[in-house]
Short mmCIF file of C-alpha atoms in Angstrom, two decimals:
data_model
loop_
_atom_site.label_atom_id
_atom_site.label_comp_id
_atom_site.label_asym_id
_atom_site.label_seq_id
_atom_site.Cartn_x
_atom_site.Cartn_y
_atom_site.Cartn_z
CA UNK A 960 -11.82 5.72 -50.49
CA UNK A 961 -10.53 3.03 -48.31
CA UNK A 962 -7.44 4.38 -46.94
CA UNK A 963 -6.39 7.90 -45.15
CA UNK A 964 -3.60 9.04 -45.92
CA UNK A 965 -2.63 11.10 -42.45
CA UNK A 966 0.72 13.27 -43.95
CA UNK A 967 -2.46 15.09 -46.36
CA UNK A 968 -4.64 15.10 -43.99
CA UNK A 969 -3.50 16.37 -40.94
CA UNK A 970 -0.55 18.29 -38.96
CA UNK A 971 0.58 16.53 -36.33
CA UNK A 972 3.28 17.15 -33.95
CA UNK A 973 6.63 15.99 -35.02
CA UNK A 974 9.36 14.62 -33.04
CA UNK A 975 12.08 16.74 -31.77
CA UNK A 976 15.50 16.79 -29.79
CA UNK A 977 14.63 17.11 -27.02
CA UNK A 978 12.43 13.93 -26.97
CA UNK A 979 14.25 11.31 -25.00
CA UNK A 980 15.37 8.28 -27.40
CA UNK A 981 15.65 4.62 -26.30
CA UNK A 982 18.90 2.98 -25.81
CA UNK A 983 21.00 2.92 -28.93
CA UNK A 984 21.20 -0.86 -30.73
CA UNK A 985 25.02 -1.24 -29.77
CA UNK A 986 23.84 -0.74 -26.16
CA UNK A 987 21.52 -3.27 -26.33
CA UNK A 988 23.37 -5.54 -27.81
CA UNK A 989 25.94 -4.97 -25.15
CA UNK A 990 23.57 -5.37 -22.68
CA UNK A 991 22.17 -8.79 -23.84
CA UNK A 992 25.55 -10.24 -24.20
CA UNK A 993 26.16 -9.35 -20.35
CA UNK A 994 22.77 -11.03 -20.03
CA UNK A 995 23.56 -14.38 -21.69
CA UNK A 996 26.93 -14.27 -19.65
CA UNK A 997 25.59 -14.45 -16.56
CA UNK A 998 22.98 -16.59 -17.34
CA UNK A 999 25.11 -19.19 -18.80
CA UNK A 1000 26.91 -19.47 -15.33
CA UNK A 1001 23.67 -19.42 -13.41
CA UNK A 1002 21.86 -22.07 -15.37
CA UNK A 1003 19.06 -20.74 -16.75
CA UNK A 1004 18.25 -19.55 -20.30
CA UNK A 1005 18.10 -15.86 -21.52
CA UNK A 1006 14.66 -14.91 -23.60
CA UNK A 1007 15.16 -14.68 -27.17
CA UNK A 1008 16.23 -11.96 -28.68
CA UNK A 1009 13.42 -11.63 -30.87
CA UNK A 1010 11.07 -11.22 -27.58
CA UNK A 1011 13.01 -8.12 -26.57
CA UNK A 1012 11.52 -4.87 -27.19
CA UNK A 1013 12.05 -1.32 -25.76
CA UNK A 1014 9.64 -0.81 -22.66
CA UNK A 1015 7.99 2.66 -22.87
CA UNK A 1016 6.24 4.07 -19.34
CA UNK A 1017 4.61 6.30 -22.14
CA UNK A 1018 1.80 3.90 -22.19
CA UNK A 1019 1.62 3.91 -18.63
CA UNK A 1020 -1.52 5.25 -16.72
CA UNK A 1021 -2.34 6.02 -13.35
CA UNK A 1022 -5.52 4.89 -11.75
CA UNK A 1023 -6.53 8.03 -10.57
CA UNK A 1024 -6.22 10.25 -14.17
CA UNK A 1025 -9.83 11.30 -15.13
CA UNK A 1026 -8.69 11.06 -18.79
CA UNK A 1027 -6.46 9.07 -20.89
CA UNK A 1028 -3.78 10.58 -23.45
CA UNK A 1029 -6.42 10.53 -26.15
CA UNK A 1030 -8.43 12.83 -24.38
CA UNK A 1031 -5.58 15.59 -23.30
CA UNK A 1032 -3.96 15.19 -27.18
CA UNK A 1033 -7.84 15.73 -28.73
CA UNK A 1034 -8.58 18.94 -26.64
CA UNK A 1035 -4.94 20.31 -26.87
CA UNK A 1036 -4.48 20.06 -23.46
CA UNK A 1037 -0.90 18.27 -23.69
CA UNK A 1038 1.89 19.95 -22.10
CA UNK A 1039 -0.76 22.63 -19.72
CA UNK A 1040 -1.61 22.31 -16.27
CA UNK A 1041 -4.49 20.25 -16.56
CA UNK A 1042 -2.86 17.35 -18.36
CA UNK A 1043 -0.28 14.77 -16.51
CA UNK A 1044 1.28 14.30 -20.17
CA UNK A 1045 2.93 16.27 -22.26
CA UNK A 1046 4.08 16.23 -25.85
CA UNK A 1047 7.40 14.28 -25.05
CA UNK A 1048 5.24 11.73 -23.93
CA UNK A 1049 3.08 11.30 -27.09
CA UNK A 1050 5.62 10.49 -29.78
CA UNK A 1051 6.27 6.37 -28.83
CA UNK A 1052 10.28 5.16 -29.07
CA UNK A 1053 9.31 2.38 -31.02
CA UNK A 1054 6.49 1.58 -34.03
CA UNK A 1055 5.18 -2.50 -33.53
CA UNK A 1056 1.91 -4.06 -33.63
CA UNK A 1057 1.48 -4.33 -29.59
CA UNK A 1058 2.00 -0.29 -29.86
CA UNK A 1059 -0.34 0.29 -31.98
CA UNK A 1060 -2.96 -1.95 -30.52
CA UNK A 1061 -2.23 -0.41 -27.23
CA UNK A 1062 -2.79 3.33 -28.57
CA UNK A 1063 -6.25 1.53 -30.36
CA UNK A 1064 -7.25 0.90 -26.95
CA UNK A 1065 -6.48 4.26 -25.64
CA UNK A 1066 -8.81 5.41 -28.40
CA UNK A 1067 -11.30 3.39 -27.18
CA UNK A 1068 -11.03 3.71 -23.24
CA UNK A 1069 -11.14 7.35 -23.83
CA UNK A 1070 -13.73 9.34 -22.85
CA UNK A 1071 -14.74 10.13 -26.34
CA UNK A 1072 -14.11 6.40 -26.79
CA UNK A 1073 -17.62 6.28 -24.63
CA UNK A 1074 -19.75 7.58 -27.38
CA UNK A 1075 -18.41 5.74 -30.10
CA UNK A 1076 -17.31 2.13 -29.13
CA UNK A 1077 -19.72 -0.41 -27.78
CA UNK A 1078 -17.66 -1.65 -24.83
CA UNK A 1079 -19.18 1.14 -22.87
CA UNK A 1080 -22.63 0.41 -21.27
CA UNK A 1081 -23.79 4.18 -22.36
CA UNK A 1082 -23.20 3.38 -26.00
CA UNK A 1083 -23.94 -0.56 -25.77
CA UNK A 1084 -27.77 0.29 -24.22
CA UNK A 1085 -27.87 3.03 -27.42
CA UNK A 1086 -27.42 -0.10 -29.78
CA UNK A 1087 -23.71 0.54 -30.47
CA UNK A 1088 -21.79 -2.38 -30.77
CA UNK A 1089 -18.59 -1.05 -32.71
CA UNK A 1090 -15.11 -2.05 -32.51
CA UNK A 1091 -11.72 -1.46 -33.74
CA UNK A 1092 -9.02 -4.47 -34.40
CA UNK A 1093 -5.38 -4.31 -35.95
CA UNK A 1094 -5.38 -6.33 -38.86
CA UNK A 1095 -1.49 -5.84 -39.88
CA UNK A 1096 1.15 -3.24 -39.47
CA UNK A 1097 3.54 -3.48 -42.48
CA UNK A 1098 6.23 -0.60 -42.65
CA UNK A 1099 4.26 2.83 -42.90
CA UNK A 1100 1.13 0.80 -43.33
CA UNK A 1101 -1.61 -0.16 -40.82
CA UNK A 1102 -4.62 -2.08 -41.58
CA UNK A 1103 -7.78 -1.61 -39.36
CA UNK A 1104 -11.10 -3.58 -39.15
CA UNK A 1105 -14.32 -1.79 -38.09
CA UNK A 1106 -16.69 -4.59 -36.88
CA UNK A 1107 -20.23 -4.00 -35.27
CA UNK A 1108 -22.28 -1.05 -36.05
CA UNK A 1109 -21.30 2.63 -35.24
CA UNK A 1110 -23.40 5.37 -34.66
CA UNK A 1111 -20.96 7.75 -36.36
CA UNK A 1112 -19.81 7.43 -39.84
CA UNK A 1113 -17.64 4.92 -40.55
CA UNK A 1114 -15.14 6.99 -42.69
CA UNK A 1115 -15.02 9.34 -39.20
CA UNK A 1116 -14.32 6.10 -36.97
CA UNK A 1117 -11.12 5.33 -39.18
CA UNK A 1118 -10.56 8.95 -39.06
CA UNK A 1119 -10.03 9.44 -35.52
CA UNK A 1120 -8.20 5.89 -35.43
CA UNK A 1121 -5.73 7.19 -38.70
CA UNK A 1122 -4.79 10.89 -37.01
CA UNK A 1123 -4.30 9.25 -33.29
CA UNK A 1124 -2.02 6.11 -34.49
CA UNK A 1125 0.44 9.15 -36.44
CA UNK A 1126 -0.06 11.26 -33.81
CA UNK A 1127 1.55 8.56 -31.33
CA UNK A 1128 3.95 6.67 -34.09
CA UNK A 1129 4.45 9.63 -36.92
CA UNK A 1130 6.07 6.74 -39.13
CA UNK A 1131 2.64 5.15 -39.60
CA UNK A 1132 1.70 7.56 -42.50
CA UNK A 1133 -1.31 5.69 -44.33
CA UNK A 1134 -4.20 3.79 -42.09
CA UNK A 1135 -6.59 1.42 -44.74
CA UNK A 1136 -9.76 -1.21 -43.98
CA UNK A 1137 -9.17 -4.48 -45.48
CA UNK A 1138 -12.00 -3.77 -47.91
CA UNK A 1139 -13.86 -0.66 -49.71
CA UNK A 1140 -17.06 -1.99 -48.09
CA UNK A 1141 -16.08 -2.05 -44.50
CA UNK A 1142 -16.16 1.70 -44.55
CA UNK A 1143 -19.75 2.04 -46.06
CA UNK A 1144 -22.43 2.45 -43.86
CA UNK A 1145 -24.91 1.04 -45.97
CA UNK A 1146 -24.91 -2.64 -47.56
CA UNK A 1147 -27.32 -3.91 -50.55
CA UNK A 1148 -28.34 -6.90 -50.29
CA UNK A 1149 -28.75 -9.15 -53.42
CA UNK A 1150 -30.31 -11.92 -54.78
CA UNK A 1151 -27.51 -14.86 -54.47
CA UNK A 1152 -28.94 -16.25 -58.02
CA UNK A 1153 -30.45 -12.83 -60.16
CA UNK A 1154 -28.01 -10.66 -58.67
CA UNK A 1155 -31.35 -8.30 -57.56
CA UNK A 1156 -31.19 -5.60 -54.61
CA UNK A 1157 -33.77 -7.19 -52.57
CA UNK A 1158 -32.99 -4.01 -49.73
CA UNK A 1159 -30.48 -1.92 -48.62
CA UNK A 1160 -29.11 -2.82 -44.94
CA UNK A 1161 -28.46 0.42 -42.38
CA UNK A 1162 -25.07 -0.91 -41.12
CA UNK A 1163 -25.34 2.19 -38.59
CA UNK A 1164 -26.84 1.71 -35.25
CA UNK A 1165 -29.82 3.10 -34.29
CA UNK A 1166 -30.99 6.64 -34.13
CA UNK A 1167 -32.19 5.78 -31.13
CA UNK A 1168 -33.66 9.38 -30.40
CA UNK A 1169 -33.76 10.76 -33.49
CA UNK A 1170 -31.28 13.39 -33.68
CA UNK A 1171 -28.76 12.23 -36.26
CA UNK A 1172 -31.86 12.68 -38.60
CA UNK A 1173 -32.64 16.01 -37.46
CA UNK A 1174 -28.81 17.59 -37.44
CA UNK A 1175 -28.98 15.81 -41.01
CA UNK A 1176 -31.90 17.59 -41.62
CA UNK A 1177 -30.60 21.27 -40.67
CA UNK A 1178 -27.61 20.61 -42.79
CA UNK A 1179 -25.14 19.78 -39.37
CA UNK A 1180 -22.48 17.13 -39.19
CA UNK A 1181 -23.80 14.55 -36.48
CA UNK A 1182 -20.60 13.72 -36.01
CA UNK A 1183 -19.05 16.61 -34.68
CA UNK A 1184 -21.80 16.14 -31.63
CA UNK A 1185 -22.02 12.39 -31.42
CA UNK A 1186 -25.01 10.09 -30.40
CA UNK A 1187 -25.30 12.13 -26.65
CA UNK A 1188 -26.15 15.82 -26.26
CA UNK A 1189 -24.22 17.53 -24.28
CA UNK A 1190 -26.57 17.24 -21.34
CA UNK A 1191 -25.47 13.83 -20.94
CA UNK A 1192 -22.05 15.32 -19.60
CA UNK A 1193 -23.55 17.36 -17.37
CA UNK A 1194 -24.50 20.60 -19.82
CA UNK A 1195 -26.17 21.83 -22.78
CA UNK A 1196 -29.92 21.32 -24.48
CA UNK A 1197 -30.49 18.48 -26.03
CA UNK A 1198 -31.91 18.30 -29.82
CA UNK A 1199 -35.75 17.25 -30.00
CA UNK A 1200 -36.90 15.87 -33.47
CA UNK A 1201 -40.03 17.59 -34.60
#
C-alpha cells in the first residue's frame, strides 16, 4: 500500500470550542482594506493579498525547551506539567503547504527525529541518510517523498509522518508517496535489455551492530526500539547478536 489513510488508522484528538480560532474572513478583509487605505496616502504598496496568511505562535519554540511538540504529543505528555504545550496548541488555525512542512520538520528536529533522520550526526555516523520532503498538499491529500536510506521501515517512516501531520491539521486525512516503490525497502535490480534480476538492493541502512537482525530473529519489531538501545539515552542493556 502506498497511502495511509489516518481517520482508519488512528484516534487523534479533535478540535474543540474551546480552541481559539483565527480572525474571521470579514475581519480580515476589513482589516486589509484599512491597510490599503493608509498605504495609498503614505506611498507605498500593500503585499498582495494572496501573500497573507494567518500567523500561528503555535509553531513557535523557545530556545531553552528540551523537546519539541512532537516529542510531548508522542509520549502524551501534552497538557501535564512537564510539557510547555498543551492540546490547544496542537490543532494549527490553518492547513497550507508551509504548515505542513513546518510540522515535517518538527518531526524531524525531534528527539525521536534523532534516530530516524540523517540530519543528526548520531544517525548520519550509523549510515542513515533519510529524509522527508512535501511533494504536494491538495485538499485532504498530502504527498510525501522518503529519500536516502532509513534504518526503520519505510512504511513506519510515513507512518509517524501520516499520524503527526492529522494530529496537527485533522483535515489532512490521507498521507501517500508518489510511488508504490518509494515505500519498499528493497529494490531488484534488472537487466535494462533481458529484463533479469541481476540482485536485490537493501535500500535500508546498515545494521551497523547487528541488532535489527537479532530482534528480527526473536520475532520483535525493530522498530518499536530503533537503531540505539536504550543505553544510548542514558539507560537500559543493549542487544548483543550472538
Amino acid at each position: 500500500h502506498c497511502f495511509v489513510n489516518v481517520l482508519d488508522t488512528t484516534n487523534m484528538v479533535r478540535r474543540s470550542s474551546s480552541i481559539p480560532s483565527s480572525p474571521s474572513p470579514v475581519v480580515q478583509f476589513a482589516a486589509l482594506l484599512l491597510l490599503c487605505t493608509i498605504s495609498s496616502s503614505l506611498g507605498f504598496t500593500p503585499p498582495s493579498p494572496q501573500l497573507l496568511r494567518p500567523i500561528s505562535s503555535n509553531l513557535s519554540t523557545k530556545s531553552t525547551k528540551l523537546y519539541n511538540i512532537y516529542d510531548d504529543w508522542s509520549t502524551d505528555l501534552l497538557s501535564t506539567a512537564s510539557s510547555d504545550y498543551t492540546y490547544e496548541d496542537l490543532i494549527l488555525p490553518f492547513c497550507d503547504e508551509e504548515a505542513v512542512e513546518e510540522c515535517l520538520e518538527e518531526l524531524m528536529d525531534s528527539d525521536y527525529g534523532k534516530t530516524m533522520f540523517g540530519r543528526h550526526d548520531m544517525a548520519a555516523n550509523v549510515g542513515i541518510t533519510g529524509t522527508l520532503e512535501l511533494i504536494s498538499l491538495e485538499g485532504p491529500e498530502a504527498t510525501l517523498s522518503l529519500i536516502g536510506k532509513f534504518w526503520h521501515r519505510r512504511e513506519t517512516v510515513l507512518g509517524k509522518a501520516a499520524m503527526y501531520l492529522n494530529a496537527r491539521m485533522p483535515e489532512i486525512t490521507s498521507i501517500t508517496v508518489a510511488s508504490a516503490e518509494d515505500l519498499n525497502d528493497f529494490e531488484e535490480v534488472t537487466d535494462e535489455f533481458t529484463g533479469e534480476v541481476l540482485y536485490v538492493e537493501d535500500k535500508r541502512s546498515p545494521d551497523f551492530n547487528g541488532d535489527r537482525e537479532t530482534m528480527e530473529y526473536q520475532g520483535l519489531d525493530p522498530d518499536a526500539r530503533g537503531p540505539f538501545p536504550p543505553s544510548v539515552f542514558g539507560s537500559g542493556v543493549k542487544i548483543i547478536p550472538t
